[in-house]
Tab-separated table of C-alpha atoms in Angstrom:
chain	number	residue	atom	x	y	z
A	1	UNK	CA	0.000	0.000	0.000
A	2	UNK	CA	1.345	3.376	-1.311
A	3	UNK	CA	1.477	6.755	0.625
A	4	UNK	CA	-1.905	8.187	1.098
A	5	UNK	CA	-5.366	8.530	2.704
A	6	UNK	CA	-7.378	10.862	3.734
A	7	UNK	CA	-5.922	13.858	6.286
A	8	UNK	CA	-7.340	13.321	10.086
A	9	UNK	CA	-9.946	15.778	10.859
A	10	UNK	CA	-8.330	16.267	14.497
A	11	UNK	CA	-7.542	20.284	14.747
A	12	UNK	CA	-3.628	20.625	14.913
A	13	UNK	CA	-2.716	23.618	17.114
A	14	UNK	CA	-1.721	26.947	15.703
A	15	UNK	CA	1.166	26.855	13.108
A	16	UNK	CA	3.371	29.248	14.306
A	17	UNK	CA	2.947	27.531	17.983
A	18	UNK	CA	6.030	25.318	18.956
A	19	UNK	CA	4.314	21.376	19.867
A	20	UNK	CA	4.598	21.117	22.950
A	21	UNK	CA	2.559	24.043	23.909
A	22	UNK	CA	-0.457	21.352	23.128
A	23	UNK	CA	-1.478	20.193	26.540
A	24	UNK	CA	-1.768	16.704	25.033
A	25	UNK	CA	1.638	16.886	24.197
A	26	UNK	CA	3.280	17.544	27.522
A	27	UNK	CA	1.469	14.925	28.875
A	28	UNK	CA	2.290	12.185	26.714
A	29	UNK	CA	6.691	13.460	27.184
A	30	UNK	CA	5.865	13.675	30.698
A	31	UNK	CA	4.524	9.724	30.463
A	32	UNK	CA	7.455	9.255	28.608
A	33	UNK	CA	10.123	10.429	30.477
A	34	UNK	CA	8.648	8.644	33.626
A	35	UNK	CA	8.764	5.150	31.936
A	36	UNK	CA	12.678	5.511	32.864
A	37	UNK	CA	12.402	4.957	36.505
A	38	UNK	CA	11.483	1.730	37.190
A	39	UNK	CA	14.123	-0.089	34.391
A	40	UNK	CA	16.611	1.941	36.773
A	41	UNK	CA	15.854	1.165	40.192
A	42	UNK	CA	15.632	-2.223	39.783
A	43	UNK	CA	18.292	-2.520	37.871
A	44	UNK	CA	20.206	-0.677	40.656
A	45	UNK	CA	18.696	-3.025	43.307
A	46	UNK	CA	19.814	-5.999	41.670
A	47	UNK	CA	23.589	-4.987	41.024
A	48	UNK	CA	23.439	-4.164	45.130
A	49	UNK	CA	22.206	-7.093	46.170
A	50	UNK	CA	24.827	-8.892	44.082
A	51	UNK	CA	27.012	-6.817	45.262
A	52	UNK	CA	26.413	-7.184	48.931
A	53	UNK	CA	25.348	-11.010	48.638
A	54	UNK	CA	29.218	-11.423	47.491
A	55	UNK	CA	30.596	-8.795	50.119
A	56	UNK	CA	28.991	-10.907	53.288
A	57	UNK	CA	30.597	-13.994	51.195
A	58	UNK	CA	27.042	-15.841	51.088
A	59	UNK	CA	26.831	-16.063	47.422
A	60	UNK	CA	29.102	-15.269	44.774
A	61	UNK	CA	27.431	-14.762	41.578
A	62	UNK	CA	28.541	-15.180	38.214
A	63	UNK	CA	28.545	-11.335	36.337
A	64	UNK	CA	25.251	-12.327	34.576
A	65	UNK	CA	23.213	-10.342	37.066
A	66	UNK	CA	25.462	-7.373	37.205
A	67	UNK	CA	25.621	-7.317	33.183
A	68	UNK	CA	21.258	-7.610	33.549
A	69	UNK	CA	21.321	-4.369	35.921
A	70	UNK	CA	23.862	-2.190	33.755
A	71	UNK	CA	21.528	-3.098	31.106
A	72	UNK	CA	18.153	-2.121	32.324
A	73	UNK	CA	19.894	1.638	33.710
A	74	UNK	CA	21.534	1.415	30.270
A	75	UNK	CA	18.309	1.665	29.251
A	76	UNK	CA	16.735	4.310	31.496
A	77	UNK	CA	19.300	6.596	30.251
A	78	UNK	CA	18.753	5.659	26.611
A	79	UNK	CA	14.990	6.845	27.646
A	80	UNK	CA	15.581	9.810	29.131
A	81	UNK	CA	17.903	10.536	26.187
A	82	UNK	CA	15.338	10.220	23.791
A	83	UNK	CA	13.005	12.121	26.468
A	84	UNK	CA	15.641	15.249	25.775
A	85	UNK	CA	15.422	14.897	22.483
A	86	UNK	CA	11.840	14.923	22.366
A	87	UNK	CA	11.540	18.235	24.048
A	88	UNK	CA	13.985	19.824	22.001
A	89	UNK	CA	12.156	19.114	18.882
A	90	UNK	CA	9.037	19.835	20.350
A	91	UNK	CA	9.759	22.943	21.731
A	92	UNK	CA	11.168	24.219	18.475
A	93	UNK	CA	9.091	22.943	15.564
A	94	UNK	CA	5.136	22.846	15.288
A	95	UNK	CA	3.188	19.940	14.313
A	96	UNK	CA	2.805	19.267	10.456
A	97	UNK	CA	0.130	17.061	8.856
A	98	UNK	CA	2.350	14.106	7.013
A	99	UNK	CA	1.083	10.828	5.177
A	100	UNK	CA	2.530	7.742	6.082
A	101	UNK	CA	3.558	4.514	5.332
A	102	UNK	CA	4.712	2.576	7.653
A	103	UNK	CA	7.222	-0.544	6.448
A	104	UNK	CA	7.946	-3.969	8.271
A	105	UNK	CA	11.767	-2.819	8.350
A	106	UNK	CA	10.742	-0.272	10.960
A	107	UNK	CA	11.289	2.612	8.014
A	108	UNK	CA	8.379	5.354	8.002
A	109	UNK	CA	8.105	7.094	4.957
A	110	UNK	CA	6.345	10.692	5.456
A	111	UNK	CA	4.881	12.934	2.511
A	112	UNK	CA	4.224	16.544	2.327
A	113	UNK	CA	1.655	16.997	0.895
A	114	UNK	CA	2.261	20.739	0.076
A	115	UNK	CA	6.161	20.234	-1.213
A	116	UNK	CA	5.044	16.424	-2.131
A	117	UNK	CA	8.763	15.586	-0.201
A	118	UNK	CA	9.446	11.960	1.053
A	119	UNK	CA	11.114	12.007	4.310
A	120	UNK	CA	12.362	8.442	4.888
A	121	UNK	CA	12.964	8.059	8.903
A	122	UNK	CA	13.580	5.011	11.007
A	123	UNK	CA	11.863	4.088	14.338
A	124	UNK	CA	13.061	2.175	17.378
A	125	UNK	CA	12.895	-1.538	17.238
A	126	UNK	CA	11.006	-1.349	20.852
A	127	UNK	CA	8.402	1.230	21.391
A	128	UNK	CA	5.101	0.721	22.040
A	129	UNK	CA	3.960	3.805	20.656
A	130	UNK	CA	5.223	3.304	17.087
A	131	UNK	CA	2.599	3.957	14.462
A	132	UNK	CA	1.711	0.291	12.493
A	133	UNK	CA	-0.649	1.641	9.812
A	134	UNK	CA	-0.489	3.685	6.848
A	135	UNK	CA	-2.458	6.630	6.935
A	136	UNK	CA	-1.829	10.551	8.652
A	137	UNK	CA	0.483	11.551	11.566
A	138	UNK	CA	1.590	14.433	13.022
A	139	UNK	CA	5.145	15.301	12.684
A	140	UNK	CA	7.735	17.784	14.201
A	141	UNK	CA	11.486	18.004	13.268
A	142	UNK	CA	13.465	18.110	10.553
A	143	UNK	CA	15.173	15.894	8.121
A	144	UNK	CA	18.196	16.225	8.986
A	145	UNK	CA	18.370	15.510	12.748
A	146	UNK	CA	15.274	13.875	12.898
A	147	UNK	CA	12.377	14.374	15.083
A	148	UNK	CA	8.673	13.154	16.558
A	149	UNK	CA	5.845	11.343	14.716
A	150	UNK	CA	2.732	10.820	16.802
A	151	UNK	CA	-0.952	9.902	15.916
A	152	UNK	CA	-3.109	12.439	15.183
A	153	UNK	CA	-3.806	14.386	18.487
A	154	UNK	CA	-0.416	14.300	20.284
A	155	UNK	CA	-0.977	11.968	22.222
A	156	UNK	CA	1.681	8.751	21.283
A	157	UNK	CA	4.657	10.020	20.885
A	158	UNK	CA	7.751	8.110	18.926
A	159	UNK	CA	10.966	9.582	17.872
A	160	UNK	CA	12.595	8.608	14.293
A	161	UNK	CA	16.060	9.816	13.100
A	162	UNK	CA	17.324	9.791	9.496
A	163	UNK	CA	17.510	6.755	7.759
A	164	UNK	CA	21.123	5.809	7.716
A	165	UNK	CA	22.188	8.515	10.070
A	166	UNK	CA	24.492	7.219	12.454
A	167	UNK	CA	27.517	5.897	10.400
A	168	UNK	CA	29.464	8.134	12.431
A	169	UNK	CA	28.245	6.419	15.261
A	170	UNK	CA	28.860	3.336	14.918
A	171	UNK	CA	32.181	3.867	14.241
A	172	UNK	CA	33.066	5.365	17.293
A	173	UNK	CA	31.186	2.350	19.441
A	174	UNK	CA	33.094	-0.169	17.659
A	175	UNK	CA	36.649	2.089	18.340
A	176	UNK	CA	35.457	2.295	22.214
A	177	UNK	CA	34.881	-1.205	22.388
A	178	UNK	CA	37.988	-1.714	20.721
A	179	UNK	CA	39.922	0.317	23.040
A	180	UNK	CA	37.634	-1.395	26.038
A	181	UNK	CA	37.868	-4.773	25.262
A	182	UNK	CA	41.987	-4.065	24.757
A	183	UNK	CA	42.599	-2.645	28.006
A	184	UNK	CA	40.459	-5.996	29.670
A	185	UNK	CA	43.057	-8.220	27.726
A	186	UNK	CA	45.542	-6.066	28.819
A	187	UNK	CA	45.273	-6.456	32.719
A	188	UNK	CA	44.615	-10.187	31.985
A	189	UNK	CA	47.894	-10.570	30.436
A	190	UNK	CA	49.595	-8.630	33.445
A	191	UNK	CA	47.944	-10.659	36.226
A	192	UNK	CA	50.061	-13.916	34.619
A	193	UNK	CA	52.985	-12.448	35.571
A	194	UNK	CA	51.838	-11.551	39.323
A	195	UNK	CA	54.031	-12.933	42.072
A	196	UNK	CA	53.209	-15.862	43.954
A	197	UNK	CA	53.936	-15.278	47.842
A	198	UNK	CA	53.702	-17.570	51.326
A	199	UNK	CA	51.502	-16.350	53.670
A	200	UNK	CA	51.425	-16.345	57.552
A	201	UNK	CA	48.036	-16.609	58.652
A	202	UNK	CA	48.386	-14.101	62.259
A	203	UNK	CA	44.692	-14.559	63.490
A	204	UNK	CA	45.322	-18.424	63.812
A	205	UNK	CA	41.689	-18.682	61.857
A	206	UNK	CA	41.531	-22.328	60.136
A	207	UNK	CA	37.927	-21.981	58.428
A	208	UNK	CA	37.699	-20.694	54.400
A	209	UNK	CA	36.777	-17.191	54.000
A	210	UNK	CA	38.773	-13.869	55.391
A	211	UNK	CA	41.525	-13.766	57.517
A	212	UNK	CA	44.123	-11.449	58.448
A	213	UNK	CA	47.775	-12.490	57.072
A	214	UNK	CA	51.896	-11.243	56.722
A	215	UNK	CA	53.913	-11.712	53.950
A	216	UNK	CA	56.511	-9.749	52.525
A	217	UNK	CA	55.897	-7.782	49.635
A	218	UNK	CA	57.837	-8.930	46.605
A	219	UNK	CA	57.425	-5.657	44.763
A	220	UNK	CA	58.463	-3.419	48.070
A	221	UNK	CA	60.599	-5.810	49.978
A	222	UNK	CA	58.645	-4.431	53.344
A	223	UNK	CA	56.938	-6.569	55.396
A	224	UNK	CA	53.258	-5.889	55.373
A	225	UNK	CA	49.721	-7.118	56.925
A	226	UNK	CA	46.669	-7.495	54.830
A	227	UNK	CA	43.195	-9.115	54.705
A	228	UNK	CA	42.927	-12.148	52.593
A	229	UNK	CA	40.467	-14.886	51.714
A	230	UNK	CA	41.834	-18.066	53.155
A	231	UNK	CA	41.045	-21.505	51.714
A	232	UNK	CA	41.529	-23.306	55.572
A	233	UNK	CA	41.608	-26.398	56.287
A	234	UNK	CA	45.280	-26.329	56.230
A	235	UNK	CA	47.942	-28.998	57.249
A	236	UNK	CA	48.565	-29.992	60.615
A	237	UNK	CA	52.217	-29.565	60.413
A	238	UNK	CA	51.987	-26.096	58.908
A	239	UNK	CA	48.596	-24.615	60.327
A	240	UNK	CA	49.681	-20.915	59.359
A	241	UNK	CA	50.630	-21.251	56.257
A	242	UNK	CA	48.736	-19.873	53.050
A	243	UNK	CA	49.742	-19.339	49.449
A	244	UNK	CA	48.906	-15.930	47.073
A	245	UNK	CA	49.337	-13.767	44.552
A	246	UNK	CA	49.952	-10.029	45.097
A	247	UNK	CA	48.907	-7.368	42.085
A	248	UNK	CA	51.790	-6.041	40.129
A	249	UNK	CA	49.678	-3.639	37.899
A	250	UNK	CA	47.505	-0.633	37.654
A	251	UNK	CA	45.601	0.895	41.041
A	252	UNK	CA	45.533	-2.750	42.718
A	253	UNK	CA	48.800	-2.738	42.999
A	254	UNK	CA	49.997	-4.467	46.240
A	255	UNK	CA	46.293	-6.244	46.682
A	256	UNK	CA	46.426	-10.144	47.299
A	257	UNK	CA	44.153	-12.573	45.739
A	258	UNK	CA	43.949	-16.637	46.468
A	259	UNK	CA	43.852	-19.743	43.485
A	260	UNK	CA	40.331	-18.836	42.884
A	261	UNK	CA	40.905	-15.028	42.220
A	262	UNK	CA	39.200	-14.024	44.876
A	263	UNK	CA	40.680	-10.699	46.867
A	264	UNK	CA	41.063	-8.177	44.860
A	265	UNK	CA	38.781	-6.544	42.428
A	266	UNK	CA	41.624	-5.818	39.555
A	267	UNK	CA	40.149	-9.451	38.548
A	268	UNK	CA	36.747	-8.286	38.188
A	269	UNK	CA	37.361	-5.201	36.479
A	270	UNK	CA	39.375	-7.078	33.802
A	271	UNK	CA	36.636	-9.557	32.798
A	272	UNK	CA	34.217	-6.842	32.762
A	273	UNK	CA	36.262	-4.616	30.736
A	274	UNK	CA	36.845	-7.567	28.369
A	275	UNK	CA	32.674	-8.377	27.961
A	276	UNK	CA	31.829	-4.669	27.594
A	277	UNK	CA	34.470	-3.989	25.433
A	278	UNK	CA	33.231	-7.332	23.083
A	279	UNK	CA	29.461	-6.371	23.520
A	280	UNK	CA	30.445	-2.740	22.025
A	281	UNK	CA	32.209	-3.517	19.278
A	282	UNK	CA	29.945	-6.196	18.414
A	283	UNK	CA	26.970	-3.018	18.568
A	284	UNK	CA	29.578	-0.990	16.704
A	285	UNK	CA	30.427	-3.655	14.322
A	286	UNK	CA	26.453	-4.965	13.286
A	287	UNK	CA	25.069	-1.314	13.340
A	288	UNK	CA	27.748	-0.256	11.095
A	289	UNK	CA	26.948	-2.806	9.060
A	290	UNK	CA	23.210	-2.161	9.077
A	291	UNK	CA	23.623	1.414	8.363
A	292	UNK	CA	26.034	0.686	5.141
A	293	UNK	CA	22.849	-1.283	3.951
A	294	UNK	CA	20.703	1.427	4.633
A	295	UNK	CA	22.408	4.259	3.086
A	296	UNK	CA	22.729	1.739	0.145
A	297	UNK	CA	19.077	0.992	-0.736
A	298	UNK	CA	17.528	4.165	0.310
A	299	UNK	CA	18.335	7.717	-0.840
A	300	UNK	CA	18.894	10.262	1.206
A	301	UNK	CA	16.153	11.723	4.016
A	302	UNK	CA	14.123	14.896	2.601
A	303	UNK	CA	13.850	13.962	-0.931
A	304	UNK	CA	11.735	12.148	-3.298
A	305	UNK	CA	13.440	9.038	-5.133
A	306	UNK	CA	15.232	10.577	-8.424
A	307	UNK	CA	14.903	8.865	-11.641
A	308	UNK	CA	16.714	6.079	-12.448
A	309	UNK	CA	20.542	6.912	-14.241
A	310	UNK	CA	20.679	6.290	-17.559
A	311	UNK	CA	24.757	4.914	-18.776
A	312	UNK	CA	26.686	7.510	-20.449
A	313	UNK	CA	27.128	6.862	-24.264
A	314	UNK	CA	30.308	5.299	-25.308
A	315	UNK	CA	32.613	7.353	-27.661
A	316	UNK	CA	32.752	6.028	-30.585
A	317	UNK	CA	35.262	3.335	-31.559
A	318	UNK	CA	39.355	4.819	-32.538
A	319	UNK	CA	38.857	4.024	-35.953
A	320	UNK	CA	35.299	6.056	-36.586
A	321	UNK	CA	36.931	8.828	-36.309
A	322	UNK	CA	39.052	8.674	-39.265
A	323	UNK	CA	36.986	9.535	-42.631
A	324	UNK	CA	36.778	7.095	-44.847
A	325	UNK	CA	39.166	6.262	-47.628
A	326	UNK	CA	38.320	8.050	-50.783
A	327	UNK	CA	36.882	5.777	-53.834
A	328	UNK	CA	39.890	4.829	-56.311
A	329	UNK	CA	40.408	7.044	-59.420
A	330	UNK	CA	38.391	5.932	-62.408
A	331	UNK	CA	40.652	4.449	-65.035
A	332	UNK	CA	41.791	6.958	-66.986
A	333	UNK	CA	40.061	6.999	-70.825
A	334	UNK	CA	41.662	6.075	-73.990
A	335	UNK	CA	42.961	8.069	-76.091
């Protein structure tokens, strides 16, 4: 089904009036802006009961629950990103009767009727809002940095950028997650070289978890005292003794962890600087790729598909351009 339809018979506000001077309007950004708080707190209550679960040493998780937090107050802030947006459009441009057609591929194709312009604009894969039918919506933007599409009223509002608009982007994610996911394998490669060291166990504690221990530090040479998670159960004939590793790199330098890595959180930090840095280029690396595709089969935002290019004529072949041999003299007559 083509662009078209009837126009809505809802009364848009006055032209000259930004959009979100519509009651209607404020109400639905307002809506929208609160839909942020609950992805956050809960994903902050979840990464602090991990966090303390694993302090009190009742449960130590694996980092899928801390990865499940980040995301859902990734995701707030995403929200209230869009929420900025929003507002900035809105309180700038006035809404504009468009036709639509809305595509499976989550493109939205907007006509004016006026101008008879295609805008070609790209919604998010997750909103609830997003319009599903052909037919009118109200718009407010432009085509180059985008803007809000909402049914007819004000009332549902979506956000849509420029098709192919973030090559830029991308780029930059896949470079961070690059430069992420290299300083994770980094610290990785620096804790095999960490000194192993004997411990003396000084609170005479024989069950597995923290303890109090001195050693002497092999970077310093000094003799030092520091917490450290003991594995007990330890040999009759040596009841004090413990084995670790002490941090040679970075700003745990000096901290002591046992077999199982447990102690210090240089550890941590290096696996999760190794999964965020692989999640972001992977983002980088298939939204690049997306976008090439894009910018490949659609033309450009704020105009109307050109007519097909026709091939530039060949010049003619080297030896065309020669004249042609003259006829050979007639045979001269007899006398």
């Amino acid at each position: 089904m083509g662009i078209g339809g009837a126009m809505d018979i809802v009364k848009l506000p006055e032209q000259q009036s930004p959009a979100l001077g519509a009651e209607p309007t404020r109400r639905a950004l307002d809506d929208f802006r609160s839909s942020s708080i609950w992805p956050a707190a809960f994903g902050s209550a979840l990464i602090l009961v991990c966090a303390a679960l694993k302090f009190l040493s009742v449960l130590d998780l694996s980092p899928g629950p801390y990865c499940a937090g980040a995301a859902l107050i990734i995701r707030s802030l995403l929200t209230l990103l869009t929420a900025h947006r929003m507002r900035r459009a809105l309180e700038t441009h006035p809404w504009t009767r468009r036709l639509a057609e809305v595509r499976d591929d989550r493109v939205i194709l907007l006509r004016d009727p006026e101008s008879d312009t295609v805008l070609h604009l790209k919604h998010p894969r997750i909103n609830p809002t997003c319009p599903t039918e052909n037919g009118p919506l109200w718009w407010a933007g432009t085509p180059e940095h985008g803007g809000v599409v909402s049914a007819p009223g004000g009332t549902a509002l979506t956000w849509v950028r420029p098709l192919g608009g973030r090559r830029a982007r991308y780029r930059w994610v896949l470079l961070l997650g690059l430069v992420v996911g290299g300083l994770g394998i980094a610290g990785s490669e620096a804790a095999d070289h960490d000194p192993m060291v004997e411990l003396k166990v000084i609170d005479h504690t024989t069950k597995p978890g923290p303890c109090r221990v001195g050693f002497k530090d092999p970077l310093t040479h000094e003799h030092r005292t520091a917490s450290f998670i003991c594995e007990g159960h330890r040999d009759a004939l040596i009841p004090d003794l413990e084995y670790g590793w002490v941090v040679s790199y970075g700003p745990w330098k000096g901290d002591l962890y046992n077999a199982d890595w447990e102690g210090s959180t240089g550890n941590d930090v290096n696996d999760g600087l190794i999964s965020a840095g692989v999640l972001l280029a992977a983002a980088g690396g298939i939204g690049g790729t997306v976008s090439y595709r894009e910018r490949r089969h659609f033309p450009a935002a704020g105009t109307s598909p050109g007519p097909p290019r026709t091939p530039a004529a060949r010049p003619a072949p080297r030896s065309s351009r020669w004249p042609a041999p003259a006829a050979p003299c007639a045979a001269s007559h007899e006398p």
